[in-house]
Amino acid sequence: MKYSTLKTIIVARPVSADKPASGKLSSLNRQWSTVEQKPSKPSVLMSSSQPSWQLDENDWPPTQEQEPINKKSKPNHSAALPWDISPKNPSTSTTKSTAFNQLQGFGKPPNSDIKSHLNNPNMSIAAKVSLSPEQQNVLDLVLKGESIFFTGSAGTGKSVLLRHIITALKRSYASRPDAVAITASTGMAACAIGGTTIHSFAGIGLGNEPKDQLLSKVRRNRKASGKWMRTKVLIIDEISMVDGDLFDKLSYIATKMKKSDKPFGGIQVVIAGDFFQLPPVSKGKVSFAFNANTWNDSIPKTINLTQVFRQKDSTFIDMLNEMRMGELSKDSIARFMKLSRELHYKDGIVPTELYATRAEVERSNGTRLAALKSEAVIYTAIDGGKAPPEQRTRDLANMMAVTSLTLKKDAQVMMIKNQGGEDGPMWLVNGLVGRVIDFVDPDLNPDHYLQQRKQIEEDEFNLLDGIFSDEEENVDLKPRILQASLSTNKPSEFPPLRGKVKQEAESQGLPTDGSAGTSTTKPNTASQLVPLVEWFLMNGKREFTVVKRAEFKVENMEGEIQSRRSQLPLILAWAMSIHKSQGQTLQRVKVDLGKVFEKGQIYVALSRATSLDGLQVLRFDPKKVMAHPEVIKWSKDNLIGLGPSI
């Protein structure tokens, strides 16, 4: 089923340079119109972002960052354009031809063409993620029918391994797809692996009643009892948030429904998670799953993954391992305290901010979005499914895809669904951060778009070159007007205008205070146009994709869609909650620990970072770094190799 939205959107369209001009600068004035198709000459703001995936070693080293512009030297025509990040040599004067070459290439790497920034099938990125030996060992045990719990510190590839396990089990039970129950402790974690919550699968509601009452509830529920009877493998992710009492209740229900005294009634149980991360929600004393009376019999094998993929710095890995155990050394405390310094990046992408509370996240994202003076475009989710309204509401609330997504040009966004394979390039993965540069037709070819953009900029540049001389008083006005004519909606780096130049700019309605000028219209309730997003990869490459709606769904064991949502697979990415960040990998992250309230919360937040260089920590208090004593004791008694390796 295809979904459609309203067509009307307000766009800026530059007047063609070959049309008669009524005045010296009239061809640079903007025209605003309401159209029902993509703009013939859309405006663009070039920027960049950081990814959350790991590259093949052949993609290294990344390209060097831009050298700072020498403010004392005479400004060149392209240096002020916000999308030009090509390296500058302050000691070398820039001619018209080199300035435009920098402009039309968008700061492209040497010896490359613009197509290298697009969907290149020859990119040296592994099309298939291979497992490490210890990960492969876990997969082999699962395929042999072993019940197992695999754990490991953050960044050891638990999520990647679990996806491989799910795929392999589905293949093994291809003729009986309802034999594999995919569940997690939270709705968010369940959505991430294409499953449902353990409570929903079990048919127990909140699960607070005594086990006999829960068993009766399941037996009265035809659908729930059928699921239990057909299940051969039960997968539970994020086990740290499942308490021991619930685990025992699940085991009891399984043995009774299967009429077997074997652990879990003979169901193979595959469990993943890290007890050092977020604990179960409890009104009284916390009871972990390993505290359950049936844990040891149900889970005969426990494997601790030790190879860290997310971080490569051994010092940082040691610091995180100390934090995981709640035992920070003086050196580690000193290093974490030094991380309060600001992070600055010349590509314009700011670090993703992590907060302990939802209110902090909403305030940060809202403030950043409101600061952008470009037009707002609102995308409303299209929901459906067979589930009862109450259940569907819960399912949809747990999805990363939001009910209403407001975007603007220059908004920082995060991809929330893997698009690799049939739907997109392999590098377009969950957690990748980028920036909206325009709103375009869904069928637009980014290659054609960028080539068209180059031609527009060349026309504008040549026109300006004929209008202005290279006199000192005009040299700072020329790029400013070019910037305004392209509607970049981004402040320039020039000082305020003065004298005759200021008067000339004022007569044309151009800004004189050092800004590029902005335009704001009423937000659209919906749009046929979709975002064109620029992604900046870890190896220095840039990629552009048109982001279309994707389907997010919750299925039952028979593969029937219970709840579904059609929405852009994007969220605003200036800030997110620590809870939602669990499982994410962030190249640049700013963590505010002022309102942390739970054991393991700081560890979850800081372990999202891939390096110390890309991590900023605010309001760090070593007294708040806590690991649960029971988790520490159980781990030391049951896990081998608590110190992760690289």
XYZ file of C-alpha atoms in Angstrom:
646
model
C 0.000 0.000 0.000
C 1.399 3.368 -0.978
C 0.957 6.394 1.206
C 0.669 9.919 -0.112
C 0.642 13.322 1.490
C -0.425 16.822 0.522
C 1.455 18.397 -2.358
C 1.684 22.082 -1.539
C 4.938 23.500 -0.238
C 6.477 26.952 -0.271
C 9.880 26.984 -1.949
C 12.431 29.603 -2.944
C 13.313 29.804 -6.618
C 16.112 32.010 -7.962
C 15.352 34.061 -11.052
C 17.260 32.783 -14.048
C 20.373 34.792 -14.760
C 19.502 35.152 -18.434
C 16.248 37.044 -17.768
C 16.219 40.826 -18.234
C 17.231 42.663 -15.093
C 15.438 45.803 -14.017
C 18.411 46.946 -11.999
C 21.989 46.217 -11.179
C 21.192 43.403 -8.760
C 17.587 42.634 -9.623
C 18.367 39.196 -11.005
C 19.552 38.185 -7.573
C 16.291 38.985 -5.817
C 14.258 36.020 -4.645
C 10.848 35.007 -5.936
C 8.471 33.093 -3.674
C 5.770 30.930 -5.162
C 3.472 28.048 -4.300
C 4.125 25.012 -6.484
C 2.947 21.428 -6.703
C 6.148 19.981 -8.092
C 9.764 19.926 -7.125
C 11.557 23.258 -7.554
C 13.411 23.534 -10.848
C 16.312 25.236 -9.143
C 16.274 24.235 -5.472
C 18.610 25.880 -3.021
C 21.173 23.876 -1.116
C 23.304 24.171 1.969
C 26.229 21.804 2.028
C 27.258 20.330 5.343
C 28.416 17.088 6.867
C 27.925 14.578 9.658
C 29.381 11.658 11.493
C 28.447 7.984 11.174
C 27.856 5.241 13.690
C 29.229 2.291 11.803
C 32.703 0.825 11.440
C 34.650 1.040 8.222
C 36.728 -1.485 6.412
C 40.385 -0.804 7.132
C 40.872 0.090 3.458
C 38.804 3.223 3.977
C 41.447 4.759 6.227
C 42.981 7.216 6.820
C 40.200 9.804 6.775
C 40.796 13.052 4.932
C 42.300 15.897 6.915
C 40.121 18.652 8.310
C 40.035 22.128 6.855
C 42.782 24.527 7.771
C 41.548 27.714 9.462
C 41.003 30.691 7.188
C 43.486 33.509 7.634
C 41.234 36.396 8.625
C 44.004 38.905 7.929
C 44.414 37.933 4.299
C 42.168 39.361 1.615
C 38.933 37.341 1.502
C 38.374 35.275 -1.626
C 35.094 34.740 -3.421
C 34.351 31.326 -2.017
C 35.913 31.250 1.411
C 32.800 32.474 3.177
C 30.382 30.049 1.598
C 29.277 27.726 4.369
C 29.379 24.592 2.240
C 32.965 25.099 1.055
C 35.192 23.032 3.319
C 38.071 22.489 0.913
C 41.483 23.127 2.495
C 42.691 26.699 2.225
C 46.243 27.974 2.015
C 46.232 31.419 3.633
C 49.508 32.334 1.995
C 48.167 31.775 -1.516
C 45.852 34.223 -3.227
C 42.737 32.677 -4.749
C 41.915 33.430 -8.360
C 38.451 33.472 -9.858
C 38.926 30.053 -11.458
C 40.240 28.337 -8.341
C 37.566 29.962 -6.203
C 34.845 28.634 -8.453
C 36.484 25.230 -8.703
C 36.317 25.012 -4.928
C 32.705 26.139 -5.013
C 31.480 23.734 -7.686
C 33.277 20.796 -6.105
C 31.716 21.445 -2.673
C 35.172 20.972 -1.157
C 35.597 17.578 -2.826
C 38.729 15.537 -2.086
C 41.584 15.769 -4.607
C 41.434 13.541 -7.697
C 37.740 12.818 -7.289
C 34.574 13.774 -9.086
C 31.171 14.579 -7.720
C 29.859 11.085 -8.435
C 32.212 9.720 -5.807
C 30.017 11.426 -3.207
C 26.899 9.594 -4.334
C 25.749 6.005 -4.085
C 28.904 4.348 -5.357
C 28.644 0.560 -5.680
C 32.429 0.336 -5.658
C 32.816 1.771 -2.157
C 35.217 -0.352 -0.129
C 32.663 -1.191 2.527
C 32.001 -4.802 3.372
C 28.558 -5.730 2.116
C 28.230 -8.253 4.866
C 29.410 -7.894 8.445
C 31.525 -10.877 9.444
C 31.502 -12.255 12.976
C 34.518 -12.502 15.230
C 35.551 -16.007 16.398
C 33.860 -15.566 19.788
C 30.686 -14.282 18.140
C 30.714 -17.195 15.714
C 31.084 -19.565 18.659
C 27.885 -18.190 20.194
C 26.030 -18.529 16.888
C 27.203 -22.122 16.489
C 26.006 -23.026 19.993
C 22.598 -21.493 19.299
C 22.231 -23.417 16.045
C 23.071 -26.612 17.928
C 20.037 -25.984 20.142
C 21.867 -24.783 23.258
C 20.171 -22.385 25.672
C 22.618 -19.566 26.226
C 23.172 -16.123 27.705
C 25.743 -13.961 25.947
C 26.869 -10.681 27.427
C 29.744 -8.237 27.206
C 30.599 -4.625 27.780
C 29.156 -1.913 25.556
C 30.532 -2.048 22.030
C 31.332 -5.775 21.932
C 28.861 -6.456 19.134
C 25.955 -7.963 21.059
C 23.343 -6.354 18.809
C 25.131 -7.390 15.628
C 25.433 -10.948 16.889
C 21.784 -11.092 17.909
C 20.685 -9.999 14.444
C 22.778 -12.796 12.947
C 21.222 -15.276 15.367
C 17.689 -14.166 14.507
C 18.383 -14.439 10.783
C 19.930 -17.895 11.157
C 17.087 -19.198 13.334
C 14.448 -17.886 10.944
C 16.230 -19.717 8.164
C 16.371 -22.909 10.222
C 12.652 -22.701 10.988
C 11.625 -21.381 7.573
C 8.677 -23.770 7.394
C 7.547 -22.752 10.902
C 8.157 -19.003 11.296
C 6.103 -18.902 14.496
C 8.553 -21.278 16.182
C 10.990 -18.422 16.930
C 9.682 -15.866 19.440
C 11.673 -12.614 19.266
C 11.226 -10.517 22.398
C 12.911 -7.881 24.534
C 12.372 -6.335 27.945
C 11.302 -2.962 26.512
C 9.250 -1.903 23.534
C 12.094 0.139 22.116
C 14.527 -2.765 22.249
C 11.883 -5.068 20.776
C 11.280 -2.749 17.827
C 15.016 -2.628 17.168
C 15.136 -6.395 16.567
C 11.765 -6.746 14.892
C 10.017 -8.390 17.823
C 7.641 -7.654 20.655
C 7.940 -7.200 24.403
C 8.265 -10.303 26.543
C 5.076 -9.282 28.363
C 3.123 -9.074 25.111
C 4.425 -12.405 23.852
C 3.662 -14.151 27.126
C 0.139 -12.742 27.340
C 0.590 -11.738 30.982
C -0.063 -7.994 30.889
C 2.090 -6.319 33.516
C 2.823 -9.718 35.051
C 2.284 -8.592 38.638
C -0.119 -11.390 39.648
C 1.023 -14.683 41.222
C 2.240 -17.299 38.754
C -0.911 -19.483 38.973
C -3.145 -16.525 38.143
C -0.905 -15.623 35.227
C -1.058 -19.210 33.973
C -4.861 -19.103 34.080
C -4.819 -15.804 32.186
C -2.643 -17.321 29.467
C -4.811 -20.432 29.150
C -7.924 -18.283 28.738
C -6.185 -16.323 26.005
C -6.348 -18.462 22.885
C -3.779 -16.405 21.023
C -1.280 -16.345 23.909
C -1.609 -20.062 24.630
C -1.148 -20.818 20.934
C 2.079 -18.811 20.866
C 3.467 -20.691 23.852
C 2.586 -24.059 22.306
C 4.220 -23.269 18.959
C 7.391 -21.715 20.354
C 10.609 -23.688 19.950
C 13.082 -20.856 20.577
C 12.533 -17.875 22.883
C 14.828 -14.874 22.397
C 14.983 -12.218 25.129
C 17.074 -9.090 24.544
C 18.088 -6.439 27.118
C 17.817 -8.957 29.948
C 19.150 -6.423 32.471
C 15.644 -4.923 32.728
C 13.900 -8.263 33.412
C 13.609 -8.998 37.135
C 14.114 -12.426 38.667
C 10.510 -12.849 39.746
C 9.249 -12.332 36.197
C 11.833 -14.773 34.854
C 10.579 -17.476 37.244
C 6.969 -16.780 36.223
C 7.849 -17.163 32.551
C 9.621 -20.443 33.232
C 6.626 -21.731 35.206
C 4.157 -20.832 32.446
C 6.376 -22.485 29.830
C 6.656 -25.782 31.731
C 2.899 -25.937 32.322
C 1.928 -24.992 28.779
C 4.403 -27.463 27.284
C 3.548 -30.116 29.914
C 7.231 -30.764 30.447
C 9.444 -30.600 33.517
C 12.418 -29.498 31.432
C 13.634 -25.914 31.960
C 11.228 -23.602 30.152
C 9.278 -26.686 29.095
C 12.012 -27.670 26.662
C 12.018 -24.317 24.859
C 15.490 -23.200 23.780
C 16.187 -19.849 25.458
C 18.603 -17.334 23.909
C 19.278 -14.308 26.103
C 21.351 -11.194 25.422
C 22.210 -8.092 27.414
C 24.517 -6.536 29.962
C 23.534 -6.502 33.637
C 25.824 -3.500 34.162
C 23.486 -1.378 32.052
C 20.002 -0.172 32.994
C 18.439 -2.341 35.763
C 14.828 -3.541 36.186
C 12.258 -0.954 37.223
C 11.385 -1.844 40.806
C 9.473 -0.252 43.667
C 11.427 -2.239 46.237
C 14.652 -4.213 46.222
C 15.980 -4.826 42.723
C 15.972 -8.475 41.685
C 17.919 -9.356 38.550
C 17.151 -12.227 36.188
C 20.188 -14.130 37.457
C 18.577 -14.035 40.929
C 15.729 -16.198 39.607
C 15.429 -19.689 41.073
C 15.240 -21.133 37.564
C 18.110 -19.150 35.998
C 20.925 -21.679 36.395
C 18.875 -24.616 35.122
C 17.429 -22.627 32.238
C 20.713 -21.046 31.127
C 23.486 -23.670 31.318
C 25.936 -21.651 29.193
C 27.065 -18.050 29.719
C 29.535 -16.415 27.348
C 31.191 -13.053 27.894
C 32.167 -11.272 24.675
C 35.456 -9.470 25.175
C 36.461 -7.973 21.833
C 35.464 -4.310 21.658
C 34.540 -2.946 18.227
C 33.134 0.472 19.108
C 36.247 1.932 20.724
C 39.839 1.465 19.537
C 41.658 3.492 22.206
C 42.919 1.118 24.910
C 42.972 3.942 27.475
C 39.324 4.771 26.840
C 38.373 1.090 26.953
C 40.084 0.733 30.333
C 38.277 3.819 31.635
C 34.908 2.450 30.528
C 35.650 -0.944 32.029
C 36.447 0.686 35.369
C 33.214 2.669 35.129
C 31.276 -0.483 34.293
C 32.518 -2.047 37.517
C 31.936 1.185 39.467
C 35.609 1.399 40.429
C 37.187 4.468 38.840
C 40.876 5.060 39.422
C 42.208 8.542 40.184
C 43.700 8.729 36.694
C 40.384 7.842 35.062
C 38.510 10.382 37.190
C 41.004 13.056 36.169
C 40.614 12.138 32.496
C 36.810 12.217 32.669
C 36.915 15.597 34.421
C 39.012 17.022 31.578
C 36.367 16.042 29.042
C 34.234 19.089 29.902
C 35.992 21.083 27.161
C 33.977 22.202 24.150
C 34.074 20.175 20.938
C 34.368 22.161 17.720
C 34.087 20.805 14.193
C 34.532 22.773 11.003
C 31.997 20.718 9.049
C 29.132 22.256 11.043
C 27.795 19.076 12.646
C 27.565 19.430 16.412
C 27.910 16.495 18.827
C 24.703 14.671 19.698
C 23.661 15.647 23.221
C 22.592 12.962 25.693
C 20.393 13.782 28.694
C 18.935 11.732 31.521
C 15.396 13.098 31.150
C 12.985 13.450 28.236
C 12.227 17.065 29.146
C 15.869 18.037 28.662
C 15.938 16.324 25.270
C 12.766 18.006 24.016
C 13.957 21.403 25.197
C 17.322 21.076 23.447
C 15.944 19.824 20.128
C 13.142 22.391 20.175
C 15.516 25.273 20.806
C 17.862 24.231 18.013
C 15.057 23.740 15.519
C 13.444 27.085 16.366
C 16.773 28.834 15.779
C 16.698 27.815 12.116
C 14.833 30.544 10.235
C 14.044 28.463 7.170
C 10.631 26.993 6.435
C 9.314 24.159 8.595
C 8.018 21.012 6.930
C 5.937 18.648 9.042
C 5.668 14.929 8.301
C 2.808 13.133 10.019
C 2.978 9.385 10.562
C 0.401 7.104 8.954
C -0.515 4.376 11.446
C -2.431 1.135 11.180
C -2.478 -2.527 12.145
C -4.781 -5.260 13.432
C -3.997 -4.845 17.120
C -6.674 -3.484 19.480
C -6.402 0.308 19.899
C -4.858 0.079 23.371
C -2.136 -2.328 22.292
C -1.475 -0.421 19.084
C -1.052 2.803 21.037
C 1.560 1.120 23.243
C 3.353 -0.391 20.260
C 3.512 2.903 18.393
C 4.708 4.779 21.480
C 7.667 2.411 21.705
C 8.780 3.011 18.139
C 11.709 5.298 17.394
C 9.711 6.789 14.513
C 7.768 9.761 15.851
C 4.115 10.671 15.338
C 4.961 14.101 13.942
C 8.377 15.060 12.588
C 9.179 18.727 11.979
C 12.187 19.397 9.781
C 13.898 22.442 8.339
C 16.820 22.931 6.041
C 20.014 22.568 8.052
C 18.304 20.394 10.695
C 20.582 17.753 12.177
C 18.985 14.316 11.875
C 19.707 10.690 12.684
C 18.834 7.618 10.637
C 16.821 5.242 12.851
C 16.472 2.246 10.556
C 19.076 0.289 8.624
C 18.595 1.005 4.920
C 21.367 -1.224 3.591
C 20.437 -3.775 0.940
C 17.426 -3.375 -1.319
C 16.326 -0.058 0.194
C 19.649 1.737 0.142
C 23.451 1.602 0.336
C 25.119 -0.584 2.959
C 26.585 2.400 4.804
C 23.147 3.923 5.499
C 22.667 2.452 8.949
C 20.805 3.091 12.172
C 22.561 5.827 14.144
C 24.107 7.666 11.181
C 23.904 11.443 11.643
C 23.490 13.939 8.838
C 21.921 17.232 7.847
C 18.892 18.153 5.760
C 20.037 20.267 2.821
C 16.801 20.532 0.842
C 13.306 19.156 0.264
C 12.952 17.456 -3.091
C 10.836 15.124 -5.176
C 10.993 11.530 -3.844
C 12.226 10.267 -7.222
C 14.982 12.846 -7.567
C 18.418 11.559 -8.536
C 20.943 13.180 -6.165
C 23.568 13.094 -8.930
C 21.390 15.169 -11.253
C 20.467 17.484 -8.404
C 24.071 18.277 -7.540
C 25.032 18.796 -11.164
C 22.116 21.217 -11.532
C 23.156 22.945 -8.326
C 26.650 23.421 -9.714
C 25.269 25.084 -12.838
C 23.089 27.447 -10.815
C 26.053 28.473 -8.682
C 28.258 28.972 -11.730
C 25.647 31.256 -13.304
C 25.272 33.248 -10.078
C 29.025 33.485 -9.591
C 29.713 34.676 -13.128
C 26.899 37.220 -12.881
C 28.331 38.661 -9.697
C 31.801 38.735 -11.202
C 30.503 41.026 -13.912
C 28.761 43.329 -11.452
C 31.515 43.940 -8.938
C 35.099 45.021 -9.231
C 37.787 43.570 -7.022
C 38.107 46.778 -5.074
C 38.625 46.286 -1.372
C 35.257 47.808 -0.441
C 33.392 45.310 -2.636
C 35.314 42.174 -1.851
C 33.241 41.331 1.243
C 29.886 42.190 -0.343
C 30.173 39.872 -3.332
C 30.215 36.523 -1.508
C 27.591 37.829 0.911
C 25.136 38.538 -1.905
C 25.911 35.206 -3.533
C 25.245 33.548 -0.223
C 21.933 35.382 0.191
C 20.898 34.694 -3.410
C 21.295 30.965 -2.855
C 19.080 31.176 0.244
C 21.454 29.242 2.456
C 19.817 30.586 5.630
C 23.134 30.365 7.431
C 24.987 33.316 9.001
C 28.049 34.460 7.104
C 31.394 35.068 8.742
C 31.793 38.640 7.504
C 31.825 41.812 9.597
C 28.982 44.343 9.232
C 28.999 46.443 6.057
C 29.938 50.112 6.060
C 29.694 53.228 3.913
C 28.668 53.009 0.258
C 28.664 49.243 0.285
C 26.163 49.256 3.153
C 23.937 51.738 1.303
C 24.017 49.595 -1.846
C 23.108 46.470 0.096
C 20.269 48.255 1.918
C 18.848 49.487 -1.385
C 18.620 45.886 -2.547
C 17.064 44.651 0.700
C 20.164 42.666 1.619
C 21.431 42.202 5.207
C 24.165 44.490 6.439
C 24.743 43.130 9.937
C 26.903 40.127 9.087
C 24.043 37.693 8.489
C 22.973 36.027 5.267
C 19.305 36.834 5.594
C 16.472 34.444 6.357
C 12.969 33.635 5.258
C 10.250 32.085 7.356
C 6.820 30.884 6.299
C 4.020 29.048 8.051
C 4.846 25.364 8.480
C 3.174 22.918 6.128
C 1.019 20.249 7.706
C 2.422 17.754 5.210
C 4.479 17.703 2.057
C 4.899 15.614 -1.025
C 8.561 16.556 -1.001
C 11.036 14.604 1.092
C 14.392 15.509 2.674
C 17.635 15.339 0.770
C 20.187 14.535 3.460
C 23.948 14.813 3.342
C 25.835 12.199 5.333
C 29.505 12.680 6.213
C 31.272 9.361 6.646
C 34.080 8.574 9.020
C 36.611 8.224 6.182
C 35.912 11.773 5.001
C 33.559 10.837 2.173
C 30.246 12.572 1.685
C 27.095 10.840 0.597
C 23.712 12.239 -0.367
C 20.426 10.352 -0.196
C 16.781 11.155 -0.673
C 15.052 9.876 2.474
C 11.604 8.423 1.863
C 9.034 7.018 4.240
C 9.772 3.620 5.735
C 7.530 1.128 7.473
C 7.949 0.365 11.154
C 5.947 -2.605 12.366
C 5.257 -5.003 15.193
C 4.377 -8.541 14.123
C 2.990 -11.513 15.975
C 4.610 -14.928 15.773
C 2.628 -15.782 12.655
C 4.111 -12.781 10.882
C 0.874 -10.805 10.955
C 1.353 -7.066 11.362
C -0.214 -5.955 14.625
C 0.882 -2.324 14.572
C 2.473 -0.360 11.764
C 3.715 3.155 11.161
C 4.736 4.792 7.910
C 7.112 7.671 8.631
C 10.460 9.094 7.600
C 13.174 7.008 9.319
C 14.645 10.156 10.871
C 14.638 11.908 14.215
C 16.126 15.232 15.236
C 19.642 14.460 16.381
C 20.878 17.433 18.331
C 19.818 15.588 21.498
C 18.419 12.257 22.680
C 17.807 10.503 25.988
C 20.378 8.194 27.552
C 17.707 5.508 27.619
C 17.088 5.788 23.866
C 20.800 5.898 23.161
C 21.331 2.390 24.544
C 22.690 0.340 21.662
C 23.741 3.393 19.617
C 27.254 4.255 18.476
C 28.064 7.976 18.292
C 31.206 9.491 16.800
C 30.553 12.853 18.469
C 28.615 13.043 21.691
C 28.065 15.576 24.462
C 26.739 14.034 27.684
C 25.079 16.065 30.442
C 25.096 13.995 33.638
C 23.446 16.572 35.879
C 20.200 14.624 36.336
C 21.305 10.996 36.173
C 19.380 8.934 38.719
C 20.058 5.254 38.047
C 22.923 2.804 38.467
C 24.521 2.064 35.133
C 23.105 5.196 33.502
C 26.424 7.038 33.279
C 28.108 3.935 31.891
C 25.448 3.565 29.200
C 25.806 7.226 28.214
C 29.591 7.480 28.041
C 30.048 4.123 26.347
C 28.098 5.405 23.320
C 31.212 7.361 22.295
C 33.815 5.837 20.016
C 36.721 7.897 21.329
C 37.783 10.384 23.974
C 38.382 12.964 21.236
C 34.713 12.843 20.267
C 33.313 12.890 23.823
C 32.358 15.891 25.948
C 31.145 15.283 29.517
C 29.337 17.924 31.557
C 28.621 17.841 35.303
C 30.630 14.683 35.857
C 30.479 13.503 39.467
C 32.512 10.365 40.271
C 30.205 9.718 43.244
C 27.363 9.039 40.796
C 29.322 6.335 38.992
C 27.717 3.250 40.464
C 27.435 -0.416 39.583
C 25.044 -2.652 41.484
C 26.943 -4.764 44.065
C 24.957 -7.889 43.167
C 25.832 -7.505 39.502
C 29.516 -7.101 40.342
C 29.531 -10.202 42.547
C 27.586 -12.356 40.089
C 29.779 -11.265 37.184
C 33.017 -12.003 39.016
C 31.700 -15.450 39.951
C 30.262 -16.369 36.562
C 32.055 -14.458 33.817
C 35.548 -14.979 32.491
C 37.523 -12.083 31.084
C 35.623 -9.116 32.483
C 38.266 -6.819 31.043
C 37.399 -6.317 27.354
C 40.106 -6.648 24.733
C 40.794 -4.685 21.580
